[in-house]
Coordinates of N, CA and C in Angstrom, one line a residue:
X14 N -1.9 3.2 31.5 CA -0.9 2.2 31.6 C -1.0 1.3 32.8
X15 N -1.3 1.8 33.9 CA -1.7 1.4 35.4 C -2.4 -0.1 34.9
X16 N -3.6 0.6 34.4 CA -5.0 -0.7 33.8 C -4.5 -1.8 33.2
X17 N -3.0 -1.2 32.4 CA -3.3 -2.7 31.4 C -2.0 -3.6 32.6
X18 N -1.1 -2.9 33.6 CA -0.6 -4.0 34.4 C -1.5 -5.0 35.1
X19 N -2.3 -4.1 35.6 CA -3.3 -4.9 36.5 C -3.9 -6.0 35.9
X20 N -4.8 -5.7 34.7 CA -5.1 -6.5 33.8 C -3.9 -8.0 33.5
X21 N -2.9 -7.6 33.3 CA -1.8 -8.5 33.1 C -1.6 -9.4 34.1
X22 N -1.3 -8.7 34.9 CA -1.3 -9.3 36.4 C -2.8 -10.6 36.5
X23 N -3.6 -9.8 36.7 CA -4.7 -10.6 37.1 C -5.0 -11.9 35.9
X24 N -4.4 -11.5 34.4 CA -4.9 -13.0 33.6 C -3.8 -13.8 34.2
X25 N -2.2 -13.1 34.5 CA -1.4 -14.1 35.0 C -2.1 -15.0 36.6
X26 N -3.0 -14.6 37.1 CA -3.0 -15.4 38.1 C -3.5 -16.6 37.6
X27 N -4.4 -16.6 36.3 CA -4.8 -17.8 36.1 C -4.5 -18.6 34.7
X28 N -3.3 -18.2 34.4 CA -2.4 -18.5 32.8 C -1.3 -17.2 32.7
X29 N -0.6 -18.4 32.2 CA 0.7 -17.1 31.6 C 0.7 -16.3 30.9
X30 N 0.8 -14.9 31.1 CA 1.6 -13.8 29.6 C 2.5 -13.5 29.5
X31 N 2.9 -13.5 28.4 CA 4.5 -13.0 28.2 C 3.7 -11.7 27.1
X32 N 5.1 -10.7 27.9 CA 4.7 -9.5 27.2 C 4.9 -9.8 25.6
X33 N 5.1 -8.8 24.4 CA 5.2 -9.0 23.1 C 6.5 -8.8 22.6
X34 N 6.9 -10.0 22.0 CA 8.3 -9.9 21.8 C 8.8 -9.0 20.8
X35 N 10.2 -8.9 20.7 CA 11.0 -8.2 20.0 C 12.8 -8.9 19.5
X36 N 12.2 -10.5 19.5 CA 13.2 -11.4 19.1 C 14.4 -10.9 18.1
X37 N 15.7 -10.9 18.7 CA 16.7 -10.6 17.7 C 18.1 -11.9 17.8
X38 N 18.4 -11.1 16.4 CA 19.9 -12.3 16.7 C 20.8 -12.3 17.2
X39 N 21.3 -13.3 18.5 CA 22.6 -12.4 19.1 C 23.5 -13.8 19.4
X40 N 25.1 -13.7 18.7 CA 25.7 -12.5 18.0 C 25.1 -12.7 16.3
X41 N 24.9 -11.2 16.0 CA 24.8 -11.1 14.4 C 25.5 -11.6 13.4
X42 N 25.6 -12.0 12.3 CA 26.6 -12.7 11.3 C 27.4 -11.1 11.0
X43 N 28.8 -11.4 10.6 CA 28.9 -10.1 10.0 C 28.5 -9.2 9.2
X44 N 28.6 -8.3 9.0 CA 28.1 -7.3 8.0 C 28.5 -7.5 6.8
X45 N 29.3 -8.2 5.9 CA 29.3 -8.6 4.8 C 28.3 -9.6 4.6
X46 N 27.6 -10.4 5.6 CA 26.7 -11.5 5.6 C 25.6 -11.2 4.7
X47 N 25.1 -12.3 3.6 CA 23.7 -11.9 2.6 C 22.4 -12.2 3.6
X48 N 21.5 -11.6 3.3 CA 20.6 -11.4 3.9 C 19.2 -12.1 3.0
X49 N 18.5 -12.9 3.5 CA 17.6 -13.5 2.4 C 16.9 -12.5 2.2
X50 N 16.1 -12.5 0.4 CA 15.1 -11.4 0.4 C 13.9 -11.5 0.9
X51 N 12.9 -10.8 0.8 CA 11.6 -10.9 1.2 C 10.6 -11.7 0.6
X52 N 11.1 -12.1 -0.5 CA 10.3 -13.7 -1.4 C 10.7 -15.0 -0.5
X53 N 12.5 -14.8 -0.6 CA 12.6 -15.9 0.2 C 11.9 -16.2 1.7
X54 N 11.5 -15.3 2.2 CA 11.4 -15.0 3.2 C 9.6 -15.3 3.4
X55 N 8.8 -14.6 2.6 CA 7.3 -15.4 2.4 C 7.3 -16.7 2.1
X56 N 8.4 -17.2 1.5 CA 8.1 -18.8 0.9 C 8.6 -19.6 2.3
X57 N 9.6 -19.7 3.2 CA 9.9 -19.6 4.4 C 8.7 -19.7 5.4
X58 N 8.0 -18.7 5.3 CA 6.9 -18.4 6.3 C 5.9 -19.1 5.8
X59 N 5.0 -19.5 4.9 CA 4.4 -20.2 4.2 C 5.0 -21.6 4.9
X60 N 6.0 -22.2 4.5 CA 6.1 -23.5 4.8 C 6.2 -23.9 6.6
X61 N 7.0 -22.8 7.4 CA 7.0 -22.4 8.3 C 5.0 -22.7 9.0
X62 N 4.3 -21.9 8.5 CA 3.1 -22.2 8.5 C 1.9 -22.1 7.7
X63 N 1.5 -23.4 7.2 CA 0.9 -23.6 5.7 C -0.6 -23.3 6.2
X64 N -1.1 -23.3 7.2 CA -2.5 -22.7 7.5 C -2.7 -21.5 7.4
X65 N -1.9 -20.3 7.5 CA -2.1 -18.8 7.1 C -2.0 -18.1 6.3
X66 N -3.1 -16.8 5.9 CA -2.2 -16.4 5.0 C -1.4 -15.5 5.5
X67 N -0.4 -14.9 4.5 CA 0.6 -13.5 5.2 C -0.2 -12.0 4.8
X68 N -0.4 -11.5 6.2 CA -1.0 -10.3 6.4 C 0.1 -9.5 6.2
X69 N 1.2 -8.9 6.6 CA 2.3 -7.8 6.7 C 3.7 -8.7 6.8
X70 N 4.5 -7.9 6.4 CA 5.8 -8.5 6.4 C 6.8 -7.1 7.1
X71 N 7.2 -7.4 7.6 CA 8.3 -6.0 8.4 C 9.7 -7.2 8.4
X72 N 10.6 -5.8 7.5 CA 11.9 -6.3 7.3 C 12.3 -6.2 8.7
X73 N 13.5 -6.7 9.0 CA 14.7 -6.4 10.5 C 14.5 -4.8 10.2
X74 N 15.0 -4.2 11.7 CA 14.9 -2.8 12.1 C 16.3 -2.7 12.5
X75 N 16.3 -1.3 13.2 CA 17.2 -1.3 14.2 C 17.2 -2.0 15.5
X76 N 16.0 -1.8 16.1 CA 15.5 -2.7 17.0 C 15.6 -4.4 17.1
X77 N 15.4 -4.7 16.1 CA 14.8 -5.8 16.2 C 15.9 -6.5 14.4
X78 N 16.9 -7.4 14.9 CA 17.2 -7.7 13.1 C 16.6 -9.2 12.9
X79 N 15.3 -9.4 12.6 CA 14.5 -10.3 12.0 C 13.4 -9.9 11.6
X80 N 12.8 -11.0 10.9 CA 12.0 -10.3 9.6 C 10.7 -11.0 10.7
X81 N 9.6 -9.9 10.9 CA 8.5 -10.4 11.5 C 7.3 -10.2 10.6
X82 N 6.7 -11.5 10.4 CA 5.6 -11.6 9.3 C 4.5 -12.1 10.5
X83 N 3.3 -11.0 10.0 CA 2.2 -11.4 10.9 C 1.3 -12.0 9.6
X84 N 0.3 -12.9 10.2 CA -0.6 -13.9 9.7 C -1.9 -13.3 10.2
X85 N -2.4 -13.9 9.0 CA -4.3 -14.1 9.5 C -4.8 -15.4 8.8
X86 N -6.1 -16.0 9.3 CA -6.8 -16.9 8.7 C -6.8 -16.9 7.4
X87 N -7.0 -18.0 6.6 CA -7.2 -17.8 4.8 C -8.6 -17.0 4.8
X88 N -8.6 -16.1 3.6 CA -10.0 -16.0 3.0 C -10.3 -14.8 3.8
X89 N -9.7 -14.6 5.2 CA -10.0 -13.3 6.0 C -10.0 -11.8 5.6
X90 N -10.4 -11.0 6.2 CA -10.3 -9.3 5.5 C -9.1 -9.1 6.0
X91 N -8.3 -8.6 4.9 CA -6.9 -8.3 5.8 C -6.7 -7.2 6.5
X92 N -7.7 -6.2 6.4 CA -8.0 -4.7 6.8 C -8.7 -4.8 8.3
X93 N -9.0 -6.1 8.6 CA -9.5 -6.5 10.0 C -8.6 -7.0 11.0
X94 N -8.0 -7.9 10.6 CA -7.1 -8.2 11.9 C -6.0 -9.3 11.6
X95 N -5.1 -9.6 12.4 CA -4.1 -10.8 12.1 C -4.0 -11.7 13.0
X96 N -3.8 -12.9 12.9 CA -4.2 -14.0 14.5 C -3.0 -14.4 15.0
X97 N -1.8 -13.7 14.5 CA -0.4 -14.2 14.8 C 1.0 -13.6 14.0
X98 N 1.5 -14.1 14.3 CA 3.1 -13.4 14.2 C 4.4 -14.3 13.9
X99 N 4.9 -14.5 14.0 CA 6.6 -15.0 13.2 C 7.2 -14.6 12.9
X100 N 8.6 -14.5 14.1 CA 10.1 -13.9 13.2 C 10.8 -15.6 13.1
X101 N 11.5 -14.3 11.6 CA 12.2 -15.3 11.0 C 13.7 -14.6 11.0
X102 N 14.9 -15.6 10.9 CA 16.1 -15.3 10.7 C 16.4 -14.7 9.9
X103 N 17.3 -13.6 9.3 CA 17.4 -13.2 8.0 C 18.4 -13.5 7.5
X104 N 18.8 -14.3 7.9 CA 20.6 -15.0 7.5 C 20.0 -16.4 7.0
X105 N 19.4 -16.9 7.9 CA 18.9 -19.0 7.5 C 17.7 -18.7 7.4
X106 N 16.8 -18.2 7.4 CA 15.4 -18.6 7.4 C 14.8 -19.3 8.6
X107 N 14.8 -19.6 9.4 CA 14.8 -20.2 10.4 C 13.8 -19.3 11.4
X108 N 12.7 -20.4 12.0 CA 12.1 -19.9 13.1 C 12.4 -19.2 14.0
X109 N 12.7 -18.0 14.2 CA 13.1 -17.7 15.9 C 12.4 -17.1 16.8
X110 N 11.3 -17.3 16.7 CA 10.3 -17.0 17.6 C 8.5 -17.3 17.4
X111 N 7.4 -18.3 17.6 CA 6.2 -18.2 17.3 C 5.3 -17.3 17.9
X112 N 4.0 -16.5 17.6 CA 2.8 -16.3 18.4 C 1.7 -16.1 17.6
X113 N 1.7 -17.4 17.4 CA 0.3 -18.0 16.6 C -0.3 -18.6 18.0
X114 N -2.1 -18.6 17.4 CA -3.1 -19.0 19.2 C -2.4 -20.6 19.5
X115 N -2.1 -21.6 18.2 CA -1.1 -22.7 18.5 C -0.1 -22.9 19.1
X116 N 0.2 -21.6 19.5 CA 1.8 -21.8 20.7 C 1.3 -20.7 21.9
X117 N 0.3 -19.9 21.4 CA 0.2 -18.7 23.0 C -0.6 -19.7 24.0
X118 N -0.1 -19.0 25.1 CA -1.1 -19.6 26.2 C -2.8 -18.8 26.3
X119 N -3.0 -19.7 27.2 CA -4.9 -18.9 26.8 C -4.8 -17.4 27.7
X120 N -3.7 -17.3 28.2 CA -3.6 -15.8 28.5 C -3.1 -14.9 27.9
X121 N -2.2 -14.9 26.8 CA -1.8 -14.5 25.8 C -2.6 -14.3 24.9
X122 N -3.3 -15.3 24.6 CA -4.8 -14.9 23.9 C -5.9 -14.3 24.2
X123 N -6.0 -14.3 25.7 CA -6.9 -13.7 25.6 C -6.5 -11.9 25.8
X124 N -5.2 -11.6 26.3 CA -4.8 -10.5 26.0 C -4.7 -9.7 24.6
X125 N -4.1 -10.9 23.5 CA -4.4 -10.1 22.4 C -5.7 -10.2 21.7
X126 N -6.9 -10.9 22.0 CA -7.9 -10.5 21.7 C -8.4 -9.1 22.0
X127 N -8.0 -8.3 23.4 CA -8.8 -7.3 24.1 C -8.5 -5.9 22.8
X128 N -7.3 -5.8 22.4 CA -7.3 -5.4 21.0 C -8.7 -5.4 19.8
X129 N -8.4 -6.4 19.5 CA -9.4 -6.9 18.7 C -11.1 -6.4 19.0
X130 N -11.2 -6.5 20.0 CA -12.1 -6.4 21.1 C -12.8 -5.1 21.1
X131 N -11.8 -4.1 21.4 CA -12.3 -3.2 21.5 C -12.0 -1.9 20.1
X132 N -11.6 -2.7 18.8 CA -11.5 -1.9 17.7 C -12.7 -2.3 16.9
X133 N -13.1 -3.3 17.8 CA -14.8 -3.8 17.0 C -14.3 -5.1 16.2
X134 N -13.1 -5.3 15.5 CA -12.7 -5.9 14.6 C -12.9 -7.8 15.3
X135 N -13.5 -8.2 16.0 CA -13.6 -9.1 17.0 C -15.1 -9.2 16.1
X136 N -15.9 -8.3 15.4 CA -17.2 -9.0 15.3 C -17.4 -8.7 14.1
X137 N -16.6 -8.4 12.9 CA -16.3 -8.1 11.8 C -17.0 -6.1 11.3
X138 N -17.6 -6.4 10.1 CA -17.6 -4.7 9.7 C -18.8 -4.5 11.0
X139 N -19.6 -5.3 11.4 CA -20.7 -4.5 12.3 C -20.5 -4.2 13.5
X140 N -19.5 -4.4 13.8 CA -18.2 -4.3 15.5 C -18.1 -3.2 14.9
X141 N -17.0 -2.9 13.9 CA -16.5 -2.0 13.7 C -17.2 -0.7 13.5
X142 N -18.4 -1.0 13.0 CA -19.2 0.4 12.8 C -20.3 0.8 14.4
X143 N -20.3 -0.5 15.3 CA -20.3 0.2 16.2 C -19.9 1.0 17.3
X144 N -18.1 0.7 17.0 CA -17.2 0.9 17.3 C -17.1 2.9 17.2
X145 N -17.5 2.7 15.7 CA -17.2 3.9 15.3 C -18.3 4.7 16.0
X146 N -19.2 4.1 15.5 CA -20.8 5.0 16.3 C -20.5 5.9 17.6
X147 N -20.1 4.7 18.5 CA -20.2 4.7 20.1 C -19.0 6.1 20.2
X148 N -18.1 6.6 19.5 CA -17.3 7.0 19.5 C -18.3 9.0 19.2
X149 N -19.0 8.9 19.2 CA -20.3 10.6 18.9 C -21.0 10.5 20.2
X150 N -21.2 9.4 20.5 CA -21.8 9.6 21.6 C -21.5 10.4 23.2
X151 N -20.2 10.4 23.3 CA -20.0 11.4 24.4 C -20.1 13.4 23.9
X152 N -20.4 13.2 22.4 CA -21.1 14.5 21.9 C -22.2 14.9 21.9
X153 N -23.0 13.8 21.7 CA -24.3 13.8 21.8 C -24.7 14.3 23.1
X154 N -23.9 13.3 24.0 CA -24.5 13.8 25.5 C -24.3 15.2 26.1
X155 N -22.8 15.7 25.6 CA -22.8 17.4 25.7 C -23.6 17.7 25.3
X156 N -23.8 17.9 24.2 CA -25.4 18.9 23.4 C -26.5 18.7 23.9
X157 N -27.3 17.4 24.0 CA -28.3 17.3 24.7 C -28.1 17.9 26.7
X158 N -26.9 17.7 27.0 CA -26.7 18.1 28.4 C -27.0 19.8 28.9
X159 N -26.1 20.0 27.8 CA -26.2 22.0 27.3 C -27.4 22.2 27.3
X160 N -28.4 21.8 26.0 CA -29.7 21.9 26.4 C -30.9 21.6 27.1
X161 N -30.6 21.1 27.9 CA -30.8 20.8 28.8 C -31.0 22.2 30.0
X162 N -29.8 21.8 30.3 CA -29.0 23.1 31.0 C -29.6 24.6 30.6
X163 N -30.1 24.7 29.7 CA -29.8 26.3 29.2 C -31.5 26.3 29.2
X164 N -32.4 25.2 29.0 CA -33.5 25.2 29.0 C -34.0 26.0 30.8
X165 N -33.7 24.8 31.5 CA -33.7 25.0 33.2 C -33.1 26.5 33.6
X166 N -32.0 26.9 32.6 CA -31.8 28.4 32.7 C -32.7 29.4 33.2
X167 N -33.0 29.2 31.1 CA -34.2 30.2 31.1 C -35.5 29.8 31.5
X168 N -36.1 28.9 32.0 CA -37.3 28.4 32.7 C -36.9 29.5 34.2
X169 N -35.8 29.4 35.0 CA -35.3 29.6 36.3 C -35.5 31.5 36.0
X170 N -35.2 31.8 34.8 CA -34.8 33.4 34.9 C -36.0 34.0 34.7
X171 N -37.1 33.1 33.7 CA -38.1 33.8 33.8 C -39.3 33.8 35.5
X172 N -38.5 32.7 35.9 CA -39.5 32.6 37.4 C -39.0 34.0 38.4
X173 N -37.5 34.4 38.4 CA -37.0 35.2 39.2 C -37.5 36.7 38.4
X174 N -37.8 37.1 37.3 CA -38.5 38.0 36.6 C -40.2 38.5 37.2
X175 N -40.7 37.3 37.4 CA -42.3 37.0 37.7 C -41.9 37.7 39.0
X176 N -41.0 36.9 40.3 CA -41.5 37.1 41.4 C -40.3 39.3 42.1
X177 N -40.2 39.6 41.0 CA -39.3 40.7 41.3 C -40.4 41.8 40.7
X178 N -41.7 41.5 40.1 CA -42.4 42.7 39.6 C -43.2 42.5 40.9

């Protein structure tokens, strides 16, 4: 956690970040209040932003009571990544918050690229299967290390055998 302040720190010296929101409504409409559904709510987000498609939709929480719909490019794998985010009101529909790369600053972007980045998903399936690869390799290096090790062993025990007759 240390790494990723510093990290923060340091893109802020040269562009702003704001951490990742968690936009809610305050004060709430009362609890009798209708709540739009989740159609209304894609068709909203759609007009809201007609360049994306909708990757995930997360109703209001306890945390959080707005509907946050993350986006990705048209035509994209949705199983790869999302380039942005929008909460929406669940009482009016209404914008209350953007972070599409059109409103983040280039520090914000380049923070949530480092994500992307390092799940491989930044250079599509051949990132990712490097991703995965590189992930055996600190096994590899044990086993090869062990033998290694156990070779220089028994090389070492047969020399102490030789000079004891």
């Amino acid at each position: 956690m240390p790494s990723v302040l510093l990290l923060r720190t340091l893109v802020g010296l040269v562009s702003t970040a704001t951490p990742y929101p968690s936009p809610t409504i305050k004060p709430a409409p009362p609890n009798g209040a209708a709540r739009l559904s989740g159609d209304a709510i894609v068709l909203l987000a759609r007009a809201a932003k007609p360049g994306f498609d909708i990757a995930q939709l997360n109703p209001p929480s306890e945390t959080r009571n707005t509907w946050r719909v993350l986006l990705r490019p048209p035509g994209s794998d949705p199983a790869l990544r999302t380039c942005g985010a929008i909460w929406l009101d669940p009482w009016t529909g209404a914008l209350v918050h953007d972070r599409t790369p059109d409103s983040m600053s280039l520090g914000d972007r380049y923070l949530t690229e480092q994500l992307w980045l390092h799940n491989g998903s930044t250079f599509g399936l051949l990132g990712r299967l490097v991703v995965f690869a590189s992930g055996f390799v600190p096994f590899i290096l044990f086993v090869t290390s062990f033998q290694v090790w156990r070779s220089k062993r028994s090389r070492g025990a047969g020399r102490s055998s030789a000079r004891s007759s």
